[in-house]
C-alpha positions as semicolon CSV with decimal commas, in nm:
position;residue;x (nm);y (nm);z (nm)
1;M;1,535;1,825;1,795
2;K;1,460;1,543;1,562
3;V;1,300;1,620;1,250
4;Y;0,991;1,402;1,153
5;F;0,740;1,351;0,872
6;C;0,410;1,324;0,840
7;L;0,266;0,992;1,019
8;I;0,004;0,872;0,763
9;I;-0,318;0,827;0,984
10;L;-0,580;0,800;0,738
11;I;-0,916;0,893;0,801
12;S;-1,202;0,891;0,532
13;V;-1,305;1,243;0,522
14;I;-0,967;1,394;0,458
15;S;-1,009;1,227;0,106
16;S;-1,315;1,421;0,020
17;L;-1,055;1,674;-0,187
18;F;-1,109;1,389;-0,472
19;A;-1,320;1,555;-0,741
20;V;-1,434;1,585;-1,081
21;G;-1,194;1,813;-1,307
22;V;-1,324;2,163;-1,466
23;V;-1,262;2,314;-1,792
24;I;-1,295;2,711;-1,801
25;N;-1,256;2,960;-2,089
26;K;-0,931;3,144;-1,995
27;N;-0,978;3,421;-2,221
28;V;-1,257;3,590;-2,055
29;T;-1,258;3,781;-1,702
30;V;-1,523;3,625;-1,589
31;L;-1,571;3,260;-1,444
32;Q;-1,754;3,071;-1,740
33;P;-1,717;2,661;-1,690
34;I;-1,767;2,431;-2,025
35;L;-2,018;2,204;-2,030
36;L;-1,908;1,879;-1,891
37;R;-2,089;1,597;-2,106
38;T;-1,892;1,247;-1,964
39;C;-1,735;1,169;-1,693
40;H;-1,530;0,830;-1,638
41;Y;-1,309;0,711;-1,319
42;D;-1,082;0,382;-1,383
43;V;-0,951;0,277;-1,048
44;A;-0,694;0,034;-1,000
45;I;-0,609;-0,071;-0,652
46;Q;-0,313;-0,281;-0,563
47;N;-0,273;-0,328;-0,179
48;Q;-0,405;0,023;-0,065
49;V;-0,220;0,217;-0,348
50;A;-0,451;0,350;-0,615
51;A;-0,374;0,454;-0,979
52;V;-0,679;0,676;-1,096
53;T;-0,768;0,764;-1,408
54;V;-1,044;1,021;-1,475
55;S;-1,150;1,089;-1,826
56;E;-1,379;1,366;-1,904
57;I;-1,547;1,489;-2,237
58;F;-1,607;1,883;-2,234
59;R;-1,808;2,063;-2,468
60;N;-1,803;2,418;-2,588
61;T;-2,178;2,520;-2,591
62;F;-2,111;2,879;-2,625
63;N;-2,165;3,082;-2,954
64;S;-1,802;3,180;-2,945
65;V;-1,445;3,022;-2,946
66;V;-1,296;2,970;-2,602
67;E;-0,948;2,889;-2,492
68;P;-0,992;2,592;-2,254
69;R;-0,815;2,591;-1,913
70;Y;-0,813;2,272;-1,724
71;S;-0,812;2,259;-1,339
72;F;-0,836;1,937;-1,126
73;P;-0,885;1,921;-0,774
74;L;-0,555;1,682;-0,692
75;P;-0,613;1,493;-0,309
76;S;-0,344;1,614;-0,073
77;G;-0,096;1,367;-0,074
78;A;-0,152;1,247;-0,430
79;S;0,085;1,248;-0,716
80;A;-0,012;1,323;-1,085
81;T;0,191;1,121;-1,336
82;Q;0,011;1,176;-1,665
83;L;-0,203;1,420;-1,862
84;R;-0,326;1,375;-2,195
85;W;-0,620;1,510;-2,397
86;F;-0,777;1,476;-2,767
87;V;-0,888;1,746;-2,982
88;H;-0,894;1,815;-3,341
89;G;-0,892;1,437;-3,440
90;E;-0,539;1,388;-3,225
91;W;-0,409;1,279;-2,895
92;H;-0,161;1,482;-2,707
93;L;0,059;1,416;-2,383
94;A;0,140;1,677;-2,150
95;S;0,533;1,683;-2,059
96;I;0,646;1,812;-1,715
97;A;0,865;2,092;-1,716
98;G;1,065;2,290;-1,436
99;N;0,835;2,547;-1,395
100;P;0,575;2,657;-1,147
101;P;0,222;2,625;-1,235
102;S;0,171;3,007;-1,248
103;L;-0,046;3,091;-1,562
104;P;-0,160;3,406;-1,718
105;G;-0,503;3,525;-1,795
106;G;-0,824;3,371;-1,630
107;P;-1,104;3,529;-1,454
108;S;-1,048;3,882;-1,265
109;S;-1,199;3,719;-0,958
110;I;-1,271;3,367;-0,841
111;P;-1,644;3,286;-0,651
112;D;-1,594;3,167;-0,342
113;Y;-1,791;2,814;-0,460
114;Y;-1,562;2,760;-0,706
115;K;-1,226;2,815;-0,481
116;L;-1,399;2,564;-0,246
117;Y;-1,455;2,297;-0,510
118;I;-1,096;2,318;-0,670
119;G;-0,961;2,286;-0,333
120;F;-0,604;2,319;-0,210
121;F;-0,373;2,119;-0,439
122;P;-0,532;2,130;-0,809
123;V;-0,372;2,073;-1,130
124;T;-0,392;2,352;-1,364
125;F;-0,295;2,324;-1,735
126;D;-0,355;2,521;-2,056
127;F;-0,440;2,314;-2,362
128;G;-0,289;2,619;-2,593
129;T;-0,562;2,545;-2,851
130;T;-0,910;2,670;-2,900
131;L;-1,264;2,519;-2,916
132;E;-1,534;2,610;-3,180
133;A;-1,873;2,600;-3,090
134;N;-2,007;2,253;-3,017
135;E;-1,642;2,134;-3,030
136;D;-1,515;1,884;-2,776
137;I;-1,208;1,841;-2,585
138;R;-1,146;1,482;-2,418
139;V;-0,926;1,507;-2,089
140;E;-0,772;1,237;-1,890
141;L;-0,553;1,266;-1,594
142;T;-0,356;1,007;-1,379
143;Y;-0,236;0,998;-1,032
144;V;-0,144;0,759;-0,766
145;Q;-0,271;0,804;-0,398
146;L;-0,220;0,586;-0,102
147;L;-0,616;0,496;0,014
148;N;-0,728;0,610;0,359
149;Y;-0,709;0,311;0,634
150;S;-0,875;0,272;0,946
151;V;-0,911;-0,026;1,203
152;G;-0,894;-0,272;0,910
153;T;-1,107;-0,079;0,645
154;V;-0,968;0,080;0,364
155;N;-1,182;0,369;0,203
156;L;-1,201;0,538;-0,168
157;F;-1,375;0,878;-0,186
158;L;-1,453;1,014;-0,544
159;K;-1,615;1,344;-0,533
160;N;-1,851;1,318;-0,833
161;D;-2,091;1,601;-0,699
162;Y;-2,045;1,827;-0,974
163;T;-2,341;2,075;-0,889
164;P;-2,186;2,343;-0,752
165;I;-2,014;2,384;-1,091
166;Q;-2,293;2,295;-1,331
167;Q;-2,679;2,180;-1,289
168;Q;-2,720;2,012;-1,653
169;P;-2,671;1,660;-1,682
170;L;-2,432;1,459;-1,808
171;V;-2,466;1,209;-2,114
172;L;-2,273;0,958;-1,910
173;Q;-2,145;0,912;-1,556
174;E;-1,901;0,575;-1,508
175;L;-1,679;0,449;-1,224
176;D;-1,477;0,101;-1,280
177;I;-1,264;-0,013;-0,983
178;N;-1,053;-0,340;-0,997
179;L;-0,878;-0,415;-0,671
180;Q;-0,594;-0,654;-0,567
181;S;-0,509;-0,752;-0,228
182;D;-0,236;-0,954;-0,087
183;R;-0,423;-0,955;0,257
184;A;-0,774;-1,109;0,269
185;I;-1,083;-0,896;0,158
186;Q;-1,359;-0,978;0,403
187;S;-1,621;-0,714;0,240
188;F;-1,645;-0,474;-0,045
189;A;-1,906;-0,222;-0,079
190;L;-1,964;0,080;-0,290
191;N;-2,257;0,347;-0,217
192;Q;-2,439;0,254;-0,544
193;P;-2,704;0,013;-0,515
194;A;-2,754;-0,025;-0,908
195;A;-2,335;-0,095;-0,915
196;N;-2,224;-0,435;-1,046
197;I;-1,994;-0,578;-0,764
198;E;-1,793;-0,889;-0,724
199;F;-1,509;-1,012;-0,496
200;N;-1,329;-1,268;-0,335
201;S;-1,068;-1,271;-0,077
202;E;-0,812;-1,163;-0,330
203;S;-0,971;-0,938;-0,554
204;G;-1,285;-0,684;-0,576
205;F;-1,418;-0,535;-0,931
206;A;-1,703;-0,262;-0,947
207;H;-1,882;-0,100;-1,227
208;F;-2,105;0,171;-1,229
209;E;-2,316;0,391;-1,504
210;L;-2,581;0,649;-1,503
211;A;-2,678;0,830;-1,821
212;N;-2,851;1,148;-1,859
213;S;-2,860;1,226;-1,511
214;I;-2,708;1,531;-1,315
215;A;-2,386;1,461;-1,136
216;S;-2,497;1,529;-0,794
217;S;-2,341;1,178;-0,569
218;N;-2,035;1,110;-0,473
219;Y;-1,877;0,774;-0,494
220;S;-1,736;0,587;-0,171
221;L;-1,590;0,232;-0,174
222;N;-1,517;0,071;0,162
223;Y;-1,335;-0,262;0,192
224;S;-1,250;-0,445;0,480
225;L;-0,938;-0,660;0,515
226;A;-0,890;-0,950;0,755
227;Q;-0,763;-0,871;1,123
228;S;-0,617;-1,189;1,149
229;E;-0,355;-1,128;0,876
230;I;-0,280;-0,765;1,073
231;G;0,133;-0,730;1,071
232;F;0,354;-0,623;0,773
233;R;0,307;-0,608;0,371
234;A;0,606;-0,587;0,167
235;M;0,583;-0,484;-0,224
236;S;0,847;-0,423;-0,454
237;T;0,975;-0,427;-0,792
238;V;1,281;-0,342;-1,000
239;R;1,291;-0,090;-1,298
240;D;1,512;-0,158;-1,589
241;S;1,678;0,177;-1,632
242;V;1,706;0,431;-1,328
243;P;1,847;0,822;-1,358
244;D;2,064;0,770;-1,031
245;S;2,269;0,526;-0,852
246;F;2,052;0,399;-0,547
247;G;1,981;0,112;-0,716
248;N;1,707;-0,051;-0,956
249;G;1,484;-0,169;-0,691
250;F;1,207;0,007;-0,504
251;F;0,987;-0,122;-0,218
252;T;0,702;-0,006;0,005
253;F;0,634;-0,145;0,332
254;I;0,307;-0,131;0,509
255;V;0,368;-0,158;0,888
256;E;0,052;-0,245;1,111
257;P;0,111;-0,431;1,438
258;G;-0,256;-0,440;1,511
259;N;-0,478;-0,395;1,838
260;V;-0,146;-0,366;2,065
261;Q;-0,251;-0,418;2,435
262;T;-0,016;-0,147;2,578
263;R;-0,112;0,173;2,811
264;P;-0,046;0,467;2,623
265;L;0,239;0,719;2,761
266;P;0,034;0,993;2,918
267;I;0,005;1,327;2,700
268;R;0,057;1,692;2,787
269;I;-0,180;1,867;2,520
270;A;-0,226;2,213;2,413
271;L;-0,548;2,261;2,217
272;I;-0,516;2,610;2,002
273;V;-0,804;2,750;1,782
274;D;-0,822;3,019;1,577
275;H;-1,119;3,242;1,682
276;S;-1,078;3,527;1,407
277;G;-1,379;3,675;1,256
278;S;-1,328;3,430;0,948
279;M;-1,412;3,154;1,168
280;N;-1,774;3,244;1,160
281;T;-1,813;3,134;0,822
282;E;-2,008;2,780;0,823
283;N;-2,042;2,768;1,183
284;R;-1,650;2,659;1,211
285;I;-1,612;2,828;1,560
286;T;-1,896;2,633;1,689
287;Q;-1,750;2,310;1,556
288;A;-1,441;2,404;1,699
289;R;-1,556;2,473;2,033
290;Q;-1,744;2,105;2,067
291;A;-1,432;1,930;1,912
292;M;-1,201;2,088;2,222
293;I;-1,476;2,020;2,468
294;Y;-1,492;1,638;2,323
295;I;-1,116;1,612;2,371
296;I;-1,113;1,719;2,709
297;N;-1,369;1,479;2,806
298;H;-1,162;1,194;2,674
299;L;-0,830;1,266;2,807
300;S;-0,705;1,025;3,098
301;A;-0,679;1,079;3,434
302;D;-0,284;1,106;3,428
303;D;-0,293;1,366;3,092
304;R;-0,249;1,722;3,150
305;F;-0,399;2,010;2,926
306;N;-0,441;2,390;2,837
307;V;-0,646;2,530;2,581
308;I;-0,543;2,864;2,407
309;A;-0,730;3,104;2,170
310;F;-0,574;3,332;1,920
311;D;-0,685;3,597;1,699
312;H;-0,424;3,900;1,665
313;E;-0,379;3,862;2,026
314;I;-0,314;3,545;2,254
315;Q;-0,566;3,432;2,534
316;H;-0,508;3,104;2,782
317;I;-0,739;2,942;3,047
318;W;-0,383;2,889;3,253
319;S;-0,054;2,987;3,248
320;S;0,006;2,593;3,251
321;H;-0,080;2,254;3,181
322;Q;-0,358;2,154;3,433
323;E;-0,470;1,782;3,559
324;V;-0,765;1,622;3,440
325;S;-1,006;1,687;3,695
326;L;-1,366;1,749;3,700
327;T;-1,318;2,110;3,840
328;N;-1,084;2,189;3,574
329;I;-1,337;2,018;3,297
330;T;-1,593;2,228;3,387
331;T;-1,373;2,561;3,406
332;A;-1,251;2,457;3,037
333;T;-1,555;2,393;2,903
334;N;-1,723;2,708;3,042
335;W;-1,432;2,878;2,886
336;I;-1,414;2,737;2,557
337;N;-1,801;2,801;2,544
338;N;-1,728;3,180;2,557
339;I;-1,482;3,184;2,297
340;S;-1,649;3,392;1,990
341;A;-1,494;3,478;1,633
342;V;-1,526;3,852;1,614
343;A;-1,434;4,079;1,288
344;P;-1,199;4,241;1,206
345;N;-0,899;4,085;1,354
346;G;-0,588;3,936;1,289
347;T;-0,439;3,587;1,260
348;N;-0,134;3,531;1,509
349;I;-0,010;3,184;1,440
350;S;0,340;3,267;1,574
351;G;0,218;3,417;1,895
352;A;-0,022;3,118;1,962
353;L;0,272;2,855;1,879
354;D;0,516;3,046;2,095
355;E;0,240;3,028;2,407
356;A;0,215;2,665;2,373
357;I;0,609;2,568;2,303
358;N;0,691;2,803;2,614
359;E;0,435;2,607;2,845
360;F;0,590;2,294;2,746
361;I;0,922;2,452;2,812
362;A;0,872;2,596;3,165
363;S;0,787;2,246;3,315
364;P;1,037;1,994;3,106
365;S;0,929;1,607;3,160
366;S;1,014;1,288;2,970
367;S;0,693;1,153;3,132
368;Y;0,468;1,318;2,902
369;R;0,412;1,299;2,512
370;N;0,418;1,701;2,432
371;V;0,113;1,733;2,166
372;I;-0,030;2,043;2,002
373;I;-0,339;2,073;1,786
374;M;-0,423;2,370;1,632
375;I;-0,723;2,459;1,447
376;T;-0,704;2,754;1,212
377;D;-0,887;2,890;0,882
378;G;-0,637;3,145;0,793
379;G;-0,258;3,271;0,697
380;P;-0,070;3,439;0,924
381;T;-0,124;3,824;0,923
382;V;0,034;3,898;1,265
383;G;0,335;3,849;1,435
384;I;0,560;3,637;1,222
385;T;0,416;3,618;0,891
386;D;0,673;3,498;0,640
387;T;0,674;3,115;0,593
388;Y;1,061;3,057;0,587
389;Q;1,055;3,263;0,915
390;L;0,772;3,126;1,109
391;V;0,911;2,769;1,063
392;N;1,266;2,835;1,147
393;H;1,163;3,017;1,427
394;V;0,964;2,739;1,591
395;H;1,260;2,508;1,498
396;S;1,480;2,698;1,663
397;L;1,280;2,744;1,976
398;V;1,196;2,365;1,996
399;S;1,543;2,271;1,929
400;S;1,727;2,506;2,143
401;H;1,523;2,327;2,444
402;D;1,558;1,965;2,309
403;L;1,176;1,955;2,335
404;S;1,032;1,651;2,193
405;L;0,701;1,771;2,040
406;A;0,424;1,613;1,784
407;L;0,212;1,932;1,636
408;F;-0,108;1,840;1,473
409;N;-0,239;2,119;1,235
410;F;-0,587;2,140;1,086
411;G;-0,669;2,364;0,811
412;V;-1,021;2,436;0,742
413;G;-1,160;2,612;0,430
414;S;-0,985;2,761;0,131
415;D;-0,760;3,073;0,269
416;V;-0,527;2,827;0,490
417;N;-0,156;2,822;0,440
418;T;-0,099;2,502;0,302
419;Q;0,270;2,506;0,301
420;L;0,317;2,691;0,613
421;L;0,113;2,442;0,819
422;N;0,244;2,134;0,648
423;L;0,599;2,255;0,722
424;L;0,548;2,329;1,053
425;A;0,379;1,969;1,118
426;Q;0,647;1,778;0,935
427;D;0,943;1,963;1,117
428;N;0,761;1,855;1,445
429;N;0,658;1,476;1,428
430;G;0,340;1,562;1,319
431;T;0,098;1,601;1,014
432;A;-0,163;1,895;0,836
433;V;-0,498;1,777;0,769
434;F;-0,685;2,006;0,496
435;L;-1,083;2,006;0,529
436;G;-1,416;2,136;0,457
437;S;-1,615;2,330;0,729
438;S;-1,868;2,066;0,766
439;D;-1,603;1,770;0,872
440;L;-1,455;1,986;1,131
441;F;-1,563;1,824;1,461
442;T;-1,577;1,434;1,293
443;T;-1,209;1,478;1,168
444;V;-1,074;1,673;1,451
445;T;-1,193;1,424;1,708
446;S;-1,152;1,103;1,497
447;F;-0,798;1,196;1,477
448;F;-0,745;1,244;1,843
449;N;-0,845;0,910;1,917
450;L;-0,625;0,728;1,700
451;I;-0,292;0,953;1,821
452;S;-0,390;0,943;2,177
453;Q;-0,287;0,543;2,190
454;A;0,072;0,523;2,070
455;V;0,228;0,176;1,973
456;I;0,538;0,243;1,913
457;L;0,745;0,575;2,004
458;D;1,052;0,723;1,799
459;P;1,050;0,359;1,621
460;T;1,413;0,292;1,409
461;L;1,466;0,064;1,149
462;S;1,759;-0,218;1,121
463;V;1,781;-0,469;0,855
464;T;1,970;-0,787;0,789
465;P;2,180;-0,791;0,603
466;N;2,333;-0,470;0,632
467;N;2,296;-0,235;0,361
468;A;2,030;-0,397;0,233
469;L;1,802;-0,102;0,196
470;T;1,883;0,247;0,096
471;E;1,722;0,612;0,065
472;I;1,450;0,518;0,324
473;Y;1,132;0,755;0,337
474;P;1,015;0,896;0,580
475;D;1,312;0,966;0,765
476;P;1,380;0,944;1,053
477;L;1,026;0,714;1,123
478;P;0,737;0,837;1,304
479;S;0,555;0,745;1,588
480;L;0,316;0,457;1,537
481;Y;-0,042;0,505;1,666
482;H;-0,307;0,219;1,782
483;D;-0,530;0,132;1,469
484;S;-0,306;0,312;1,195
485;Q;-0,018;0,219;0,981
486;L;0,340;0,340;0,922
487;I;0,435;0,336;0,556
488;I;0,770;0,321;0,423
489;T;0,943;0,332;0,084
490;G;1,296;0,298;-0,027
491;R;1,552;0,171;-0,278
492;Y;1,773;-0,166;-0,301
493;N;2,042;-0,299;-0,512
494;T;2,017;-0,678;-0,475
495;G;1,704;-0,872;-0,463
496;Q;1,681;-1,129;-0,187
497;N;1,557;-1,216;0,167
498;I;1,566;-0,987;0,422
499;T;1,487;-0,934;0,823
500;L;1,391;-0,610;0,947
501;H;1,351;-0,486;1,290
502;F;1,142;-0,203;1,406
503;D;1,263;-0,107;1,747
504;G;1,131;0,169;1,991
505;N;0,939;0,228;2,305
506;D;0,615;0,220;2,461
507;A;0,470;0,324;2,786
508;N;0,651;0,005;2,977
509;G;0,970;0,018;2,810
510;P;1,185;-0,082;2,469
511;V;0,980;-0,290;2,224
512;S;1,059;-0,468;1,874
513;Y;0,819;-0,590;1,599
514;P;1,057;-0,804;1,379
515;Y;0,927;-0,876;0,999
516;E;1,075;-1,090;0,690
517;A;1,048;-0,963;0,339
518;T;1,156;-1,078;-0,009
519;L;1,300;-0,805;-0,251
520;T;1,204;-0,909;-0,574
521;T;1,436;-0,925;-0,861
522;N;1,154;-0,868;-1,123
523;N;1,009;-0,585;-1,282
524;D;0,648;-0,632;-1,166
525;S;0,410;-0,438;-1,393
526;L;0,130;-0,430;-1,102
527;M;0,395;-0,250;-0,898
528;Q;0,493;0,055;-1,079
529;F;0,316;0,273;-0,908
530;I;0,612;0,217;-0,632
531;P;0,892;0,410;-0,809
532;K;0,655;0,720;-0,820
533;L;0,535;0,686;-0,461
534;W;0,945;0,661;-0,357
535;A;1,007;1,009;-0,558
536;S;0,721;1,171;-0,422
537;K;0,793;1,098;-0,067
538;K;1,180;1,186;-0,119
539;I;1,063;1,513;-0,265
540;D;0,844;1,582;0,050
541;Q;1,169;1,541;0,225
542;L;1,361;1,756;0,023
543;L;1,134;2,044;0,024
544;V;1,143;2,056;0,416
545;E;1,540;2,103;0,379
546;Y;1,439;2,365;0,111
547;Y;1,252;2,560;0,340
548;S;1,492;2,586;0,600
549;Y;1,720;2,800;0,393
550;P;1,663;3,129;0,285
551;T;1,485;3,207;0,004
552;D;1,691;3,254;-0,308
553;S;2,006;3,121;-0,112
554;A;2,271;2,924;-0,281
555;Q;2,148;2,634;-0,059
556;A;1,815;2,708;-0,155
557;M;1,847;2,723;-0,518
558;E;2,086;2,354;-0,508
559;M;1,787;2,199;-0,312
560;K;1,504;2,328;-0,555
561;E;1,716;2,210;-0,855
562;A;1,754;1,856;-0,718
563;I;1,384;1,896;-0,663
564;I;1,314;1,948;-1,006
565;N;1,554;1,679;-1,118
566;L;1,395;1,391;-0,921
567;S;1,031;1,528;-1,029
568;L;1,118;1,503;-1,382
569;A;1,308;1,200;-1,432
570;Y;1,048;1,010;-1,244
571;G;0,740;1,191;-1,393
572;V;0,587;1,314;-1,054
573;V;0,465;1,696;-1,051
574;C;0,546;1,869;-0,752
575;V;0,580;2,255;-0,641
576;F;0,823;2,362;-0,880
577;T;0,713;2,149;-1,166
578;S;0,393;2,134;-1,395
579;F;0,249;1,944;-1,669
580;S;0,355;2,200;-1,964
581;G;0,250;2,175;-2,352
582;D;0,258;1,848;-2,540
583;T;0,496;1,590;-2,663
584;E;0,542;1,291;-2,871
585;I;0,546;0,953;-2,672
586;D;0,910;0,903;-2,718
587;D;1,173;0,662;-2,547
588;N;1,204;0,923;-2,261
589;I;0,847;0,847;-2,158
590;A;0,839;0,512;-2,273
591;I;1,077;0,398;-2,014
592;H;0,778;0,461;-1,746
593;I;0,557;0,243;-1,915
594;T;0,574;-0,146;-1,834
595;Q;0,541;-0,259;-2,174
596;P;0,617;-0,162;-2,527
597;I;0,234;-0,097;-2,637
598;R;-0,005;0,108;-2,460
599;L;-0,371;0,152;-2,508
600;L;-0,498;0,482;-2,575
601;G;-0,902;0,393;-2,561
602;N;-1,168;0,410;-2,840
603;F;-1,283;0,719;-2,989
604;P;-1,572;0,825;-2,965
605;N;-1,659;0,698;-2,643
606;P;-1,983;0,678;-2,602
607;F;-2,020;0,572;-2,959
608;N;-2,301;0,526;-3,219
609;P;-2,272;0,318;-3,410
610;E;-1,893;0,329;-3,494
611;T;-1,591;0,369;-3,289
612;A;-1,216;0,329;-3,317
613;I;-0,979;0,165;-3,070
614;R;-0,673;0,283;-3,045
615;F;-0,339;0,177;-2,930
616;S;0,061;0,324;-2,970
617;V;0,341;0,093;-3,027
618;L;0,710;0,221;-2,859
619;T;0,936;0,008;-3,039
620;D;0,979;-0,154;-3,382
621;M;0,745;-0,454;-3,352
622;K;0,621;-0,588;-3,641
623;A;0,353;-0,854;-3,560
624;P;-0,028;-0,930;-3,636
625;V;-0,316;-0,778;-3,406
626;F;-0,608;-0,950;-3,304
627;M;-0,924;-0,837;-3,131
628;E;-1,187;-0,977;-2,973
629;I;-1,501;-0,744;-2,861
630;Y;-1,719;-0,908;-2,583
631;N;-2,069;-0,798;-2,423
632;I;-2,137;-0,761;-2,076
633;K;-2,254;-1,104;-2,078
634;G;-1,900;-1,209;-2,145
635;Q;-2,044;-1,340;-2,512
636;L;-1,818;-1,283;-2,804
637;V;-1,972;-1,017;-3,037
638;R;-1,701;-0,955;-3,302
639;N;-1,352;-1,059;-3,423
640;L;-1,105;-0,817;-3,591
641;A;-0,776;-0,810;-3,729
642;S;-0,483;-0,582;-3,823
643;R;-0,111;-0,545;-3,844
644;V;0,148;-0,321;-3,662
645;D;0,465;-0,245;-3,847
646;G;0,718;-0,035;-3,620
647;K;0,672;0,260;-3,398
648;G;0,369;0,488;-3,406
649;E;-0,007;0,491;-3,348
650;Y;-0,266;0,264;-3,463
651;G;-0,641;0,208;-3,492
652;V;-0,877;-0,077;-3,526
653;Y;-1,225;0,031;-3,656
654;W;-1,552;-0,135;-3,565
655;N;-1,876;-0,066;-3,724
656;G;-2,078;-0,165;-3,434
657;K;-2,170;-0,475;-3,591
658;D;-2,101;-0,860;-3,458
659;N;-1,969;-1,139;-3,680
660;L;-2,286;-1,203;-3,833
661;E;-2,294;-0,865;-3,943
662;K;-2,600;-0,804;-3,769
663;Q;-2,623;-0,405;-3,538
664;A;-2,520;-0,475;-3,183
665;V;-2,750;-0,328;-2,952
666;S;-2,648;-0,037;-2,698
667;G;-2,448;-0,150;-2,396
668;I;-2,131;-0,203;-2,271
669;Y;-1,892;-0,367;-2,486
670;F;-1,527;-0,518;-2,380
671;Y;-1,235;-0,567;-2,602
672;K;-0,934;-0,752;-2,598
673;I;-0,603;-0,690;-2,850
674;Q;-0,340;-0,936;-2,878
675;I;-0,017;-0,840;-3,026
676;G;0,235;-1,079;-3,015
677;K;0,304;-1,175;-2,640
678;Y;0,127;-0,840;-2,509
679;L;-0,216;-0,838;-2,431
680;L;-0,457;-0,497;-2,419
681;T;-0,784;-0,465;-2,232
682;G;-1,050;-0,198;-2,238
683;K;-1,403;-0,087;-2,227
684;M;-1,647;0,113;-2,437
685;I;-1,995;0,189;-2,464
686;M;-2,234;0,226;-2,741
687;L;-2,505;0,476;-2,674
688;K;-2,790;0,507;-2,911
């Protein structure tokens, strides 16, 4: 059996796991959120890769001291790269340590609404300090994320609806987006009518702010790219220092053949639905039934299908896959409509997969693509329940019969075993999608519409010159489907021009897609997300290998150590590492920063009427500092000057007055800091 990784099929609803972070009091046994006062999203997008910084200010409005704990619902597939906070007049920067994010204390029970809000992949961190009554803490989390893409449109979804946690208004909600794209931008739209938006074919900018209002509206940015430029995008950069021997070059390729007119290979599909009692929650079973009926009504005449339902027992319509006929569709529709979720009963995931896989094995055929779509809202409680044993059981069953299989898992709600569903999909040429109850029908049906049309099956990559690329992930490459993309990342030693060939098959036989690319020799400051993206994809691959070994075995421990070392070396948090404590900004951290000065922002922000714009110097630089402050119209307001004298943290004070010593009005201000050949820019708000 071939072992594959997730195809990046990007559906906008999946991204609904983006959300504002929460600070709670860890020193009480009940859930006690701390008041959120401001929230600022700062998003820099470079060719569909977003670097997101979320800056929030929380205030202790209780009459007692609290011990703050931060939780941020990190989106699936995102990689957290930095966490810092400002409290008691000082900035602190979290280090990444090789320990799992398991923290003592906190509420004795977690309400369902909070679990649903925090989601599946939260970053959790204890600040190791206390907040007095009416004291603030400012928290900034940065992460990188591949944005959702479908049929030429890219989507950024930021969940700014904080009403499940807090009904009080925020002093300020703010969003800044800066987009740079090599592919021509045709439209650029944000779902906030009051936002300031500008764009051209190469870039887009959006700014939105809202004062003294409840955070009840999510942000959704959609921008479309020229379909005439579909094909291939290459991004690359080098790092001055790397902790391994794979070369100091890093690349990411985006492959999108476009609307290729080819008849897809027929599929044999097993639709598996969990009908245990919890599927009654929020109408999940109804949506699951509707999704399956949609799928069987959109199969081609050459396809074959069957439907399996499971709780603690396994049921199916037929014992083998049936042709797509009006009679069989009617029979299946009636059977599906009679599926009900009745408690109490268990969740026999292993039994359902055994049934589906054995039906493929019983009638082997190379004329079909074998596909399983499974919908569940819980972890296994019946049959094989251990993650390691279940993954290896399915692996053995499939590989022993040399079965080619694509397994797509849909986990609904907060009680699914995300690790299990991810590993099962990654080991079987598929992907796992985690979603809320209300998104079930839309997500499953949209997903099916994509995977039902394959552009290239089982692709391989060849490169000229030979060995120009190394450490390529995913490995092997997954199949590429209609209106989707294949995103590849890896390493190189030498900057040069290369030729790539993606070879595979469609329904009519062999196909090949050739592309040209240039690997840069430069350290591109706009591409510094690529090393972190590469590290996160390699970690994904190593995790599958880790879980293929028995827990605590020598092989598993060796693999775990390799994952931790990779996480620490590239500053990417993973399942075996977490943000821990705080540290000075030293040379070990500075190697990830693209220039020897680093903006720390202004504090306070918003301010009235004065603030300090802070930055750090990471080398022994000695130079004058020149600062210019502009209003939102681009008019110069104030010139300021200072000086740096070696490593350290510096600040330039602004009293809120212009060059004529007149008090500036409330509003948005932009500042530019020039230190030698280096330039920093930022934005601040005077709010009276």
